[in-house]
mmCIF file of C-alpha atoms in Angstrom:
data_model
loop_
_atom_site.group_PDB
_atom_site.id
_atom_site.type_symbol
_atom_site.label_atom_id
_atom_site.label_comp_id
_atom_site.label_asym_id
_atom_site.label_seq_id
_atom_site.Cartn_x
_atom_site.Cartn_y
_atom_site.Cartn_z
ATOM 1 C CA UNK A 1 -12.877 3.161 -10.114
ATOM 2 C CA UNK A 2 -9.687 5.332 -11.174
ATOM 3 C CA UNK A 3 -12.289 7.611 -13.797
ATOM 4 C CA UNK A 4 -16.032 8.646 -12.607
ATOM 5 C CA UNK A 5 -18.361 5.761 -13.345
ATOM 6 C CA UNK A 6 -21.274 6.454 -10.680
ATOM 7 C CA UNK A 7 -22.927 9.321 -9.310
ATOM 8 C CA UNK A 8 -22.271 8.888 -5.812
ATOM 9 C CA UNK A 9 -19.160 7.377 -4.139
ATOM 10 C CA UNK A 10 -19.482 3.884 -2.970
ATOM 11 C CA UNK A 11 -17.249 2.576 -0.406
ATOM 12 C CA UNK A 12 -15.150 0.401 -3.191
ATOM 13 C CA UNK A 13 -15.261 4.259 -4.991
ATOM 14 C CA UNK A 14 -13.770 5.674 -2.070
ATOM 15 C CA UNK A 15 -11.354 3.451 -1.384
ATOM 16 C CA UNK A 16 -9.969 3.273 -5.399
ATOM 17 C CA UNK A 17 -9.559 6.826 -5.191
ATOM 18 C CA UNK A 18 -7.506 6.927 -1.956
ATOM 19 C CA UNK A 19 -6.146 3.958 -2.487
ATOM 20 C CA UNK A 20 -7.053 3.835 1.250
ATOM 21 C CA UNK A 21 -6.545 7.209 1.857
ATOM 22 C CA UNK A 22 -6.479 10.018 -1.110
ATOM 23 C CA UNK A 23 -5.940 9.797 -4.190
ATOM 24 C CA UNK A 24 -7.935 12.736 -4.795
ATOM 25 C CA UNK A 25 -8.721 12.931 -8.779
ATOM 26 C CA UNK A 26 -10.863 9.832 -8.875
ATOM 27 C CA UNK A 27 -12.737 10.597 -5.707
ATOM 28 C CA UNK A 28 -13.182 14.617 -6.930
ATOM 29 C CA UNK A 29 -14.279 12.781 -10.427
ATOM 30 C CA UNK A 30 -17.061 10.447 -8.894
ATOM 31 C CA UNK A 31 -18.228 12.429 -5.828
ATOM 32 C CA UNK A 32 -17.867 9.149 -3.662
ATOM 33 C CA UNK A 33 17.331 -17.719 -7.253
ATOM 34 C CA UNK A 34 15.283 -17.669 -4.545
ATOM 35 C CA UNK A 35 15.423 -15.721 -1.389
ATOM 36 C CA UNK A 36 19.295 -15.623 -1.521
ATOM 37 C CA UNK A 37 19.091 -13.797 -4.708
ATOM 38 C CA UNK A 38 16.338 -10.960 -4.306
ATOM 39 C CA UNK A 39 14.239 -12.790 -5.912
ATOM 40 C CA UNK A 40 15.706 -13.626 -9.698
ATOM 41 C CA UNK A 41 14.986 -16.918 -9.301
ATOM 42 C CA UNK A 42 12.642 -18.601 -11.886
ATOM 43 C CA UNK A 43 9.726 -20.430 -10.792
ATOM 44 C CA UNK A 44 7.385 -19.483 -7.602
ATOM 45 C CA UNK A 45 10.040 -20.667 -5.088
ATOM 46 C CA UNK A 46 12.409 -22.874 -3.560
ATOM 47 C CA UNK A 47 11.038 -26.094 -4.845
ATOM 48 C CA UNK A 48 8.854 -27.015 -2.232
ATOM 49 C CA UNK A 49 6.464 -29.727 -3.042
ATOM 50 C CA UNK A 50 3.433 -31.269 -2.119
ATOM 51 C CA UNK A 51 -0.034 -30.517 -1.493
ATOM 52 C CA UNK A 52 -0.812 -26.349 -0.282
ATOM 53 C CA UNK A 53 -2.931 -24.767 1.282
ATOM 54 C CA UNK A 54 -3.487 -20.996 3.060
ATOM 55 C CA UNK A 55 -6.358 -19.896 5.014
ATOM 56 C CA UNK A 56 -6.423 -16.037 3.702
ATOM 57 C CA UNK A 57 -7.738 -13.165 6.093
ATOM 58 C CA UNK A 58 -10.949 -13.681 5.300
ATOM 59 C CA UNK A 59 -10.703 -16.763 6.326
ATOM 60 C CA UNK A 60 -11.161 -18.545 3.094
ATOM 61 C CA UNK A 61 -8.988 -21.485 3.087
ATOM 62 C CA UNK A 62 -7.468 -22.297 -0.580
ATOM 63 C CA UNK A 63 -6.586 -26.275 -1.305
ATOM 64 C CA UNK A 64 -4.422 -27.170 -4.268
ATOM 65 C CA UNK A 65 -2.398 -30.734 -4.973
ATOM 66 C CA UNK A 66 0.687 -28.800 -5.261
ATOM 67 C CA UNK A 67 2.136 -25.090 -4.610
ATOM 68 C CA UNK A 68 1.155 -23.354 -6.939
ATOM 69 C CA UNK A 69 3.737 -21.744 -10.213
ATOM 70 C CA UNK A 70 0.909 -20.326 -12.214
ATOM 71 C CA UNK A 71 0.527 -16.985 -9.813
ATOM 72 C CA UNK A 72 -1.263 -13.837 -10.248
ATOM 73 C CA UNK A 73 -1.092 -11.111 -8.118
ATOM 74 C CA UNK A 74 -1.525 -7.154 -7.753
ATOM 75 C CA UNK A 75 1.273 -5.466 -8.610
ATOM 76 C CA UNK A 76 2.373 -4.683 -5.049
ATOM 77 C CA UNK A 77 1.835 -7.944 -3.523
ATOM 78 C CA UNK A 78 3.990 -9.598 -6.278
ATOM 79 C CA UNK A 79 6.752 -7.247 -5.412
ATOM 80 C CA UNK A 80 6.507 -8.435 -1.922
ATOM 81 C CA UNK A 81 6.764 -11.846 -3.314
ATOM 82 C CA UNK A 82 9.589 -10.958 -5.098
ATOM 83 C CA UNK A 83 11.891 -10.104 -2.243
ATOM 84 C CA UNK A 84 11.238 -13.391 -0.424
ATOM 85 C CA UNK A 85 12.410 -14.975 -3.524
ATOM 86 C CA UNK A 86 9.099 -15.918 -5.049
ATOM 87 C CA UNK A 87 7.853 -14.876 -8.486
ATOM 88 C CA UNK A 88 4.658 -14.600 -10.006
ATOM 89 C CA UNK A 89 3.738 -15.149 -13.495
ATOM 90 C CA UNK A 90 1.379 -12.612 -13.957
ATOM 91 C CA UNK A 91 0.162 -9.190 -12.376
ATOM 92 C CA UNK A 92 -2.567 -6.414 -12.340
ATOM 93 C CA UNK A 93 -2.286 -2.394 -11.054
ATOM 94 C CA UNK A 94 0.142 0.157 -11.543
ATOM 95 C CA UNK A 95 3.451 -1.573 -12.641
ATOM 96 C CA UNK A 96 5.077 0.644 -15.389
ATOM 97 C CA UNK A 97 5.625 4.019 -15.828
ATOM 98 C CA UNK A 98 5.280 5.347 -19.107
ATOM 99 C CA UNK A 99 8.943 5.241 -19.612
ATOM 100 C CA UNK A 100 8.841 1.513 -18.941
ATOM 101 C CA UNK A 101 10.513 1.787 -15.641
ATOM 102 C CA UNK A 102 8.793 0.040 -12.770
ATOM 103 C CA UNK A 103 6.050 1.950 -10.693
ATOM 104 C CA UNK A 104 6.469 2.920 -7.415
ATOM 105 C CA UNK A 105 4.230 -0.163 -6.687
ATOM 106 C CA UNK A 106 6.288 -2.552 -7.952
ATOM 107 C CA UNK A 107 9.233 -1.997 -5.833
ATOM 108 C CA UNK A 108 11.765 -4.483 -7.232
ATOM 109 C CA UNK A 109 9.820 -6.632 -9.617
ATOM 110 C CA UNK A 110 11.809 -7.472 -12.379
ATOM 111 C CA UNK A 111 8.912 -6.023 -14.916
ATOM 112 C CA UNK A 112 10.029 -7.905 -17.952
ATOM 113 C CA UNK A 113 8.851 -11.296 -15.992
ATOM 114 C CA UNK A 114 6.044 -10.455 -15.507
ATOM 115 C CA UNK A 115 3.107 -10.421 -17.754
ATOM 116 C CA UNK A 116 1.013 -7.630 -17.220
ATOM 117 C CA UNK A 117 -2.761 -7.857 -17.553
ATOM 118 C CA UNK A 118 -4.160 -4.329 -16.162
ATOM 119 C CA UNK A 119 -1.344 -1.575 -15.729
ATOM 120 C CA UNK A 120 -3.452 0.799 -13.435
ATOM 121 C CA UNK A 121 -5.895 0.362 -10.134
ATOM 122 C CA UNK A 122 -9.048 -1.401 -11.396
ATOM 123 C CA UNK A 123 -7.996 -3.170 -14.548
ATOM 124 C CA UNK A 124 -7.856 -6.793 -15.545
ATOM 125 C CA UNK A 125 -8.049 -8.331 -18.789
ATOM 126 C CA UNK A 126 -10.232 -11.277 -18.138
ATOM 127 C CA UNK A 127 -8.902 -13.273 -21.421
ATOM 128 C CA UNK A 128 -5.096 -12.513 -20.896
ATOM 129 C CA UNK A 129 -5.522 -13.586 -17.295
ATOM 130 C CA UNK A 130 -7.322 -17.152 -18.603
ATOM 131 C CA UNK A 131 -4.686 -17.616 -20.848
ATOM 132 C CA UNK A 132 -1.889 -17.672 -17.960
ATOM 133 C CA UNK A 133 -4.027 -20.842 -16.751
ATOM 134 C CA UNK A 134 -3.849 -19.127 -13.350
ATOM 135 C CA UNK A 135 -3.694 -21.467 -10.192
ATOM 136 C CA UNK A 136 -3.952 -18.880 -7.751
ATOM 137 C CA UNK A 137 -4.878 -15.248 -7.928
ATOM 138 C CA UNK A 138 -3.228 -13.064 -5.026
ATOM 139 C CA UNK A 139 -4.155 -9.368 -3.423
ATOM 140 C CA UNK A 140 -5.484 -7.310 -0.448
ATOM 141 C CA UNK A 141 -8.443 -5.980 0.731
ATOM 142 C CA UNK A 142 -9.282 -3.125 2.209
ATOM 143 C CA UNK A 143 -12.857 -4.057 3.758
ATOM 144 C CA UNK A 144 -14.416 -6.352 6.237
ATOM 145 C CA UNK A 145 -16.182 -8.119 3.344
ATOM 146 C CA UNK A 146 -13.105 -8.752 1.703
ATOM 147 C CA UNK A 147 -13.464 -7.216 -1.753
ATOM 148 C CA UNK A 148 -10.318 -8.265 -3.638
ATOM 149 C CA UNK A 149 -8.169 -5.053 -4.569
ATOM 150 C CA UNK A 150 -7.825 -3.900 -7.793
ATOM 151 C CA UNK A 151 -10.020 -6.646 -9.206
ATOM 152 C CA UNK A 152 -13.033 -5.228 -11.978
ATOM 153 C CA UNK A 153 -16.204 -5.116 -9.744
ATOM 154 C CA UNK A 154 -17.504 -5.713 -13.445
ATOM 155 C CA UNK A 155 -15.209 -9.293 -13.999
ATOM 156 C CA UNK A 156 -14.851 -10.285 -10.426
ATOM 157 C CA UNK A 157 -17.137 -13.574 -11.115
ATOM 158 C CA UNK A 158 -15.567 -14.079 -14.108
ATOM 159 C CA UNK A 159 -12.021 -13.566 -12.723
ATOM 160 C CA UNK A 160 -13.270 -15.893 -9.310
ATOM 161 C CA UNK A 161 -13.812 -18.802 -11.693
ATOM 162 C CA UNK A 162 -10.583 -19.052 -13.529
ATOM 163 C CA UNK A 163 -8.867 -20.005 -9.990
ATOM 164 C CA UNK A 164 -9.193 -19.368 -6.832
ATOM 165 C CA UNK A 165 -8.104 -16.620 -4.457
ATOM 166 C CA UNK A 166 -6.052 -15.666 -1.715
ATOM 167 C CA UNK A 167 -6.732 -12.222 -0.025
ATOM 168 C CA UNK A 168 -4.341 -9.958 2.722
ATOM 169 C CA UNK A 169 -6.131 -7.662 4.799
ATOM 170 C CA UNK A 170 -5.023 -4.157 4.954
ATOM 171 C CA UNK A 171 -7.709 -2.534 6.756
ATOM 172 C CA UNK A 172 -7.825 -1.455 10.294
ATOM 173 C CA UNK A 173 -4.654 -3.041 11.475
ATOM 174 C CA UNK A 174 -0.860 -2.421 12.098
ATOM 175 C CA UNK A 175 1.534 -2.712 9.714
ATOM 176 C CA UNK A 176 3.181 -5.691 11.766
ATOM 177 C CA UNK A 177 0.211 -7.865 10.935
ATOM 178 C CA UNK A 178 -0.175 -7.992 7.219
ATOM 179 C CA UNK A 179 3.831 -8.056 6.855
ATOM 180 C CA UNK A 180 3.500 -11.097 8.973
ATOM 181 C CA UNK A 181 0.739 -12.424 6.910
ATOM 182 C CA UNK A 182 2.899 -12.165 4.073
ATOM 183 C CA UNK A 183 5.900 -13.438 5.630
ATOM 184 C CA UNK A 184 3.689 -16.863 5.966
ATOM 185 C CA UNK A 185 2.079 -16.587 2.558
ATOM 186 C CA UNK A 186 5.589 -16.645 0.914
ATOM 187 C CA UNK A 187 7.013 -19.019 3.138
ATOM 188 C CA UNK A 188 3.870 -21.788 1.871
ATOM 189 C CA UNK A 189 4.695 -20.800 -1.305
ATOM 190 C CA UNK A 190 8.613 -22.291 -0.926
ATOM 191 C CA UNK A 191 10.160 -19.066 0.172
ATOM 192 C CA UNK A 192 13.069 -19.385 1.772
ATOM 193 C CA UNK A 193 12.610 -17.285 4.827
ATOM 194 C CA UNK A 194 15.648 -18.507 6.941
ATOM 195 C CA UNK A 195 17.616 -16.941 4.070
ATOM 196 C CA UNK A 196 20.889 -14.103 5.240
ATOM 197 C CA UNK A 197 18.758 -11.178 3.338
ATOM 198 C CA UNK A 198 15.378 -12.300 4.411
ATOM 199 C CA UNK A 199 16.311 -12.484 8.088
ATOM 200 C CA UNK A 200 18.719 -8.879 8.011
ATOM 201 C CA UNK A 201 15.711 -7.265 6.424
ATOM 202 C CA UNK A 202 13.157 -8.281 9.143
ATOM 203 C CA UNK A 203 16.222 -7.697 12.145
ATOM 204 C CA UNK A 204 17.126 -4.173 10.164
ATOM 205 C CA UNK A 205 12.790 -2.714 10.572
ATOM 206 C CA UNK A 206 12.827 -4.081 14.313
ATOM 207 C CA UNK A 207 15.840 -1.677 14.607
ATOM 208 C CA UNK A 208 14.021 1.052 12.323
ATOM 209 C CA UNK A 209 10.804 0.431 14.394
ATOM 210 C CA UNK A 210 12.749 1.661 17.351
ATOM 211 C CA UNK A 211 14.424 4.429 15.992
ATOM 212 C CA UNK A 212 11.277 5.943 15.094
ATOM 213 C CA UNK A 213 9.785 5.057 18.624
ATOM 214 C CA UNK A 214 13.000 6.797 19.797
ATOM 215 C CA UNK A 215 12.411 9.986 17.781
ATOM 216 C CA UNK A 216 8.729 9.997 18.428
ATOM 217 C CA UNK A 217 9.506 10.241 22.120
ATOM 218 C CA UNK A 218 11.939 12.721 22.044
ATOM 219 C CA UNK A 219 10.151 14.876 20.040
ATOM 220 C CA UNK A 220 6.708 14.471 20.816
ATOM 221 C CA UNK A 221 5.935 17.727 20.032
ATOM 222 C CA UNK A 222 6.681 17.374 16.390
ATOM 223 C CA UNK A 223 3.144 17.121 14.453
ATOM 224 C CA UNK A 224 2.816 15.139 10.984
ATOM 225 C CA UNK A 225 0.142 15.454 8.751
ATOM 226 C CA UNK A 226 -0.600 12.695 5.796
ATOM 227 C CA UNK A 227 -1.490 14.125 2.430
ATOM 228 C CA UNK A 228 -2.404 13.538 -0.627
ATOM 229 C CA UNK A 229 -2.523 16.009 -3.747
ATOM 230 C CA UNK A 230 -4.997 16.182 -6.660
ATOM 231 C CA UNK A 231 -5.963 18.269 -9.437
ATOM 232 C CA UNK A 232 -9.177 20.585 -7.296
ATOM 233 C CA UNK A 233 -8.482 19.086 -3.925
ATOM 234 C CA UNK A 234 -5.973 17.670 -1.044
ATOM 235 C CA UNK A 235 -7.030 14.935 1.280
ATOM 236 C CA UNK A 236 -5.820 14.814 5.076
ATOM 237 C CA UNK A 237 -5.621 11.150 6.028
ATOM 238 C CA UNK A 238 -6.887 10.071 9.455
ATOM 239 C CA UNK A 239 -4.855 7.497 11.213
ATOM 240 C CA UNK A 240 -7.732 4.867 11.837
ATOM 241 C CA UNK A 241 -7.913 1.923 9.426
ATOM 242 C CA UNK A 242 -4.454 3.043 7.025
ATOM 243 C CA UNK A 243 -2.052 0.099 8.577
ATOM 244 C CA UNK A 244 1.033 2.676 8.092
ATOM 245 C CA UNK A 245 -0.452 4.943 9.994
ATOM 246 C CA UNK A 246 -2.065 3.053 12.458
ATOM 247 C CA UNK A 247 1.563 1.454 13.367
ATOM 248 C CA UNK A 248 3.555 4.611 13.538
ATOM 249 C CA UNK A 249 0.718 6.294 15.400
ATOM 250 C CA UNK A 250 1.209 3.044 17.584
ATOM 251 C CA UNK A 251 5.070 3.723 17.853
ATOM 252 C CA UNK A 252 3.932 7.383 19.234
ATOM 253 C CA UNK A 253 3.891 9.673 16.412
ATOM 254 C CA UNK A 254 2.167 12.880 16.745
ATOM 255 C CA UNK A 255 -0.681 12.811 13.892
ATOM 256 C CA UNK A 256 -2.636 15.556 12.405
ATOM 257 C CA UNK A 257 -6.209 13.811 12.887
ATOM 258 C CA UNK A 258 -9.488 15.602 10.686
ATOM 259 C CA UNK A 259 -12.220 15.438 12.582
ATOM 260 C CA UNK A 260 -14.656 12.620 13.299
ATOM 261 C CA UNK A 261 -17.432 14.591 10.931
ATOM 262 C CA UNK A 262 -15.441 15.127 7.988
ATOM 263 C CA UNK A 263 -14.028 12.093 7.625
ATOM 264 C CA UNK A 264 -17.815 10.537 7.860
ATOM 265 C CA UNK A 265 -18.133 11.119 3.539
ATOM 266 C CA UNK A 266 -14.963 8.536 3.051
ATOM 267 C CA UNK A 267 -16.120 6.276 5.479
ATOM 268 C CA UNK A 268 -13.703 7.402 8.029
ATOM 269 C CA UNK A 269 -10.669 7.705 5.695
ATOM 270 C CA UNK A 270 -10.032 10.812 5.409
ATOM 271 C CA UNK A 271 -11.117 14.399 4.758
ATOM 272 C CA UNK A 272 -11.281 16.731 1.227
ATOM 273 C CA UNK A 273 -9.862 20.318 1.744
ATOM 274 C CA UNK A 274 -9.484 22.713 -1.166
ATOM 275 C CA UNK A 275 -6.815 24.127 -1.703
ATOM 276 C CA UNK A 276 -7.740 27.442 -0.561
ATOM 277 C CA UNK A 277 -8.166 25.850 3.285
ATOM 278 C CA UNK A 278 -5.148 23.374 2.556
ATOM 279 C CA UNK A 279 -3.694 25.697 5.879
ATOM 280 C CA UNK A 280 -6.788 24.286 7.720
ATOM 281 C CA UNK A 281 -4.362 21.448 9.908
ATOM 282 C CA UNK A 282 -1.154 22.954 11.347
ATOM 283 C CA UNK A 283 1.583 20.658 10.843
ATOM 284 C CA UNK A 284 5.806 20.258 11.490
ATOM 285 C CA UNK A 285 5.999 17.649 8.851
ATOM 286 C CA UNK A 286 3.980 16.336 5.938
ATOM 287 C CA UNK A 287 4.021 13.227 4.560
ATOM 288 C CA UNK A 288 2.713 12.610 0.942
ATOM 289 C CA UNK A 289 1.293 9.885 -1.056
ATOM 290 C CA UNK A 290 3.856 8.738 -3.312
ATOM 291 C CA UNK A 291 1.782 7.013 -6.258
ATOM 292 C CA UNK A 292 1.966 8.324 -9.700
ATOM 293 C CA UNK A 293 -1.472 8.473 -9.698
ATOM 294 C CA UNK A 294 -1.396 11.697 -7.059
ATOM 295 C CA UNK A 295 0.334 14.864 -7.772
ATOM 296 C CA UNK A 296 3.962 14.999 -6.217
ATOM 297 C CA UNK A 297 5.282 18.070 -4.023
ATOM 298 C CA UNK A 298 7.269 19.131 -6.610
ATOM 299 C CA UNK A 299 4.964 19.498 -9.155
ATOM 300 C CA UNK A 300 2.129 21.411 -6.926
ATOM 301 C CA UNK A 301 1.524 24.572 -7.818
ATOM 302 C CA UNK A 302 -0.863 26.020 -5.730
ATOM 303 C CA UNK A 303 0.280 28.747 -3.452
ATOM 304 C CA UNK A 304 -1.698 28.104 -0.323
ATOM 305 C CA UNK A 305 0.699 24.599 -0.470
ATOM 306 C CA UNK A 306 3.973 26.762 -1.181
ATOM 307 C CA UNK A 307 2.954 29.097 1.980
ATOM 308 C CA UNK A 308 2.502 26.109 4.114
ATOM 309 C CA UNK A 309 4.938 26.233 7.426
ATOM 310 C CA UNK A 310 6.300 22.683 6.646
ATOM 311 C CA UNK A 311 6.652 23.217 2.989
ATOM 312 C CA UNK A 312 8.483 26.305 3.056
ATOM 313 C CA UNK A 313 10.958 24.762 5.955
ATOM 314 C CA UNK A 314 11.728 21.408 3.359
ATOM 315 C CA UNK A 315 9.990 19.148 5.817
ATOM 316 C CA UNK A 316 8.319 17.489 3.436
ATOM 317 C CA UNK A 317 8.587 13.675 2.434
ATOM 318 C CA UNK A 318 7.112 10.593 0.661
ATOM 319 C CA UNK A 319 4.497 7.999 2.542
ATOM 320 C CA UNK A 320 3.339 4.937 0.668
ATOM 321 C CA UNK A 321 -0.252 4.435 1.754
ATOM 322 C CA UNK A 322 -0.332 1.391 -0.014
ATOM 323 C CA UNK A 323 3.225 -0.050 1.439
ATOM 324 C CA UNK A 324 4.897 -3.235 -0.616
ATOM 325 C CA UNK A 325 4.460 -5.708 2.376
ATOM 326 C CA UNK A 326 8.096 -7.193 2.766
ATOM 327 C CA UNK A 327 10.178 -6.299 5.605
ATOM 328 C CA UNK A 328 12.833 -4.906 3.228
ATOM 329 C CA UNK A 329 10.257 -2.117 1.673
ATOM 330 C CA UNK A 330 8.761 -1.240 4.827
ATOM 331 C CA UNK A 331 12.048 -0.620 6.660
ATOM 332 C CA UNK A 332 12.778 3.074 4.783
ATOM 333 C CA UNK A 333 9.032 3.988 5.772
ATOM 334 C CA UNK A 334 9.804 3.866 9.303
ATOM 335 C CA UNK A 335 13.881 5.293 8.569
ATOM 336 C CA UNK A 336 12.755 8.278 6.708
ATOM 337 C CA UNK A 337 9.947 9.109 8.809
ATOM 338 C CA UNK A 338 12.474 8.913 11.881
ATOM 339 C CA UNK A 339 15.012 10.870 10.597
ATOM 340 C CA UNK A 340 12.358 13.585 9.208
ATOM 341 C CA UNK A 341 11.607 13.525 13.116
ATOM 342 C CA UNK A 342 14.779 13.907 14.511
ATOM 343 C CA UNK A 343 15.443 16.580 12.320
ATOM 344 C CA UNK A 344 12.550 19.140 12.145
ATOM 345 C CA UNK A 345 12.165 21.734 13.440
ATOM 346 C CA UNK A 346 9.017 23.604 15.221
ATOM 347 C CA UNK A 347 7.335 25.273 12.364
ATOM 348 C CA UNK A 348 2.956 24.338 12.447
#
């Protein structure tokens, strides 16, 4: 639920609008080639034949005669697919901009392969999707009931009968687990994953893992706050249940946290501030959601953000709190929040 539809914020509400963890507008609003080539291959993989079957993380276990070709999947997870040298036919969320150039979500997904049935969080054109005679339909979830992401509460029986699904959790975790999930996803699907690129990318984040558990050590005293920008508010993302956060808070980072109380109205995500108390958390470095769906840095006006310690000393950069799950997207996460480490100074 990107727009208000409901009173009160359910936990699927809160969860839309932060996209696990802040994407403050919606939530203000409602109150609640193969591997070897990148992936510009045609077809969902290598050729691998036979019967398939995954047992997804909620441990639903999906049975077909053959792996599948006929794949849907939300925008991000098909971009994940991508790099391991699978491709989708189909997917839903935020893939375009509205220059045509490929959200931030779809990493690089060649967009003009794709067939796009719901171009934001929430949307799914039921008949479009029927007509791609889906075998498979592929997210995450961000719940222990395993509500599919970005699927229409109002179509999800609709959409479950058309094929069925596959589901990688996100929630409460560290990063290393869902990128491993889809490491093993791909690799049933025919990826190649003994491939030159696949293998550097998953060698080059061990090495960016320890750089940042380097830089974290050395500078422990360095504190980063997670953000998130809206239109009337800015949210302050705790470090429980976000599997970025959780891993780099893992690795030793020094976290802003909100406290226990305020987070209790997101179900522990994390806590609204206006932007008159956006001063509320001291922080060294800031870290902001990077969807187009929040406001960027550059484009905040608000004073109480300009005035901020961190702002005003450029240690500011991007966080993806919903990260394309490939080794190879994941690595600059953990380089740029490093380097943003090494480099700051004392300022919160």
């Amino acid at each position: 639920m990107r727009n208000a539809r409901a009173a009160h914020p359910t936990r699927r509400g809160i969860l839309a609008a932060g996209g696990a963890i802040g994407l403050g507008a919606a939530l203000a609003a409602c109150g609640d080639d193969d591997a070897k080539s990148g992936g510009s291959g045609d077809g969902a993989g290598t050729g691998k034949s036979g019967p398939w079957s995954f047992k997804d993380d909620r441990g639903t276990t999906v049975k077909l005669d053959s792996v599948p070709k006929n794949i849907v999947a939300f925008t991000g997870v098909a971009a994940a697919l991508w790099d391991y040298g699978v491709q989708v036919k189909g997917v839903f969320g935020p893939t375009t901009t509205k220059d045509g150039k490929p959200d931030v979500q779809a990493g690089d997904l060649d967009v003009a392969k794709v067939t796009v049935l719901g171009n934001e969080w929430g949307k799914l054109n039921v008949e479009k999707y029927a007509s791609l005679a889906p075998e498979v339909l592929i997210t995450t979830t961000f719940d222990t009931a395993g509500t599919l992401w970005s699927v229409p509460e109002e179509s999800k029986d609709k959409v479950a009968k058309l094929a069925p699904s596959v589901a990688v959790s996100v929630f409460d975790r560290q990063l290393t687990q869902p990128l491993q999930r889809m490491w093993e996803l791909a690799e049933s699907l025919g990826a190649d994953m003994k491939a030159k690129k696949v293998t550097d990318a998953k060698a080059a984040f061990e090495k960016a893992a320890a750089r940042l558990r380097a830089a974290a050590k050395t500078k422990p005293e360095i504190r980063v706050l997670a953000g998130s920008a809206s239109a009337d508010l800015f949210y302050v993302s705790g470090t429980n249940l976000s599997v970025d956060l959780e891993y780099f808070k893992a690795l030793g980072v020094n976290f802003v946290e909100p406290s226990e109380d305020a987070k209790k109205a997101t179900g522990g995500w994390f806590e609204s501030l206006s932007w008159e108390n956006v001063d509320k958390y001291p922080a060294d470095i800031i870290i902001m959601d990077d969807r187009a769906s929040t406001i960027q840095p550059a484009d905040i006006t608000e004073g109480t953000w300009k005035q901020l310690p961190a702002v005003k000393a450029g240690q500011v950069i991007a966080r993806s709190p919903e990260p394309i799950l490939s080794y190879d997207k994941c690595t600059p996460l953990l380089d740029n929040l490093a380097e943003a480490i090494e480099n700051a100074k004392k300022v919160g």
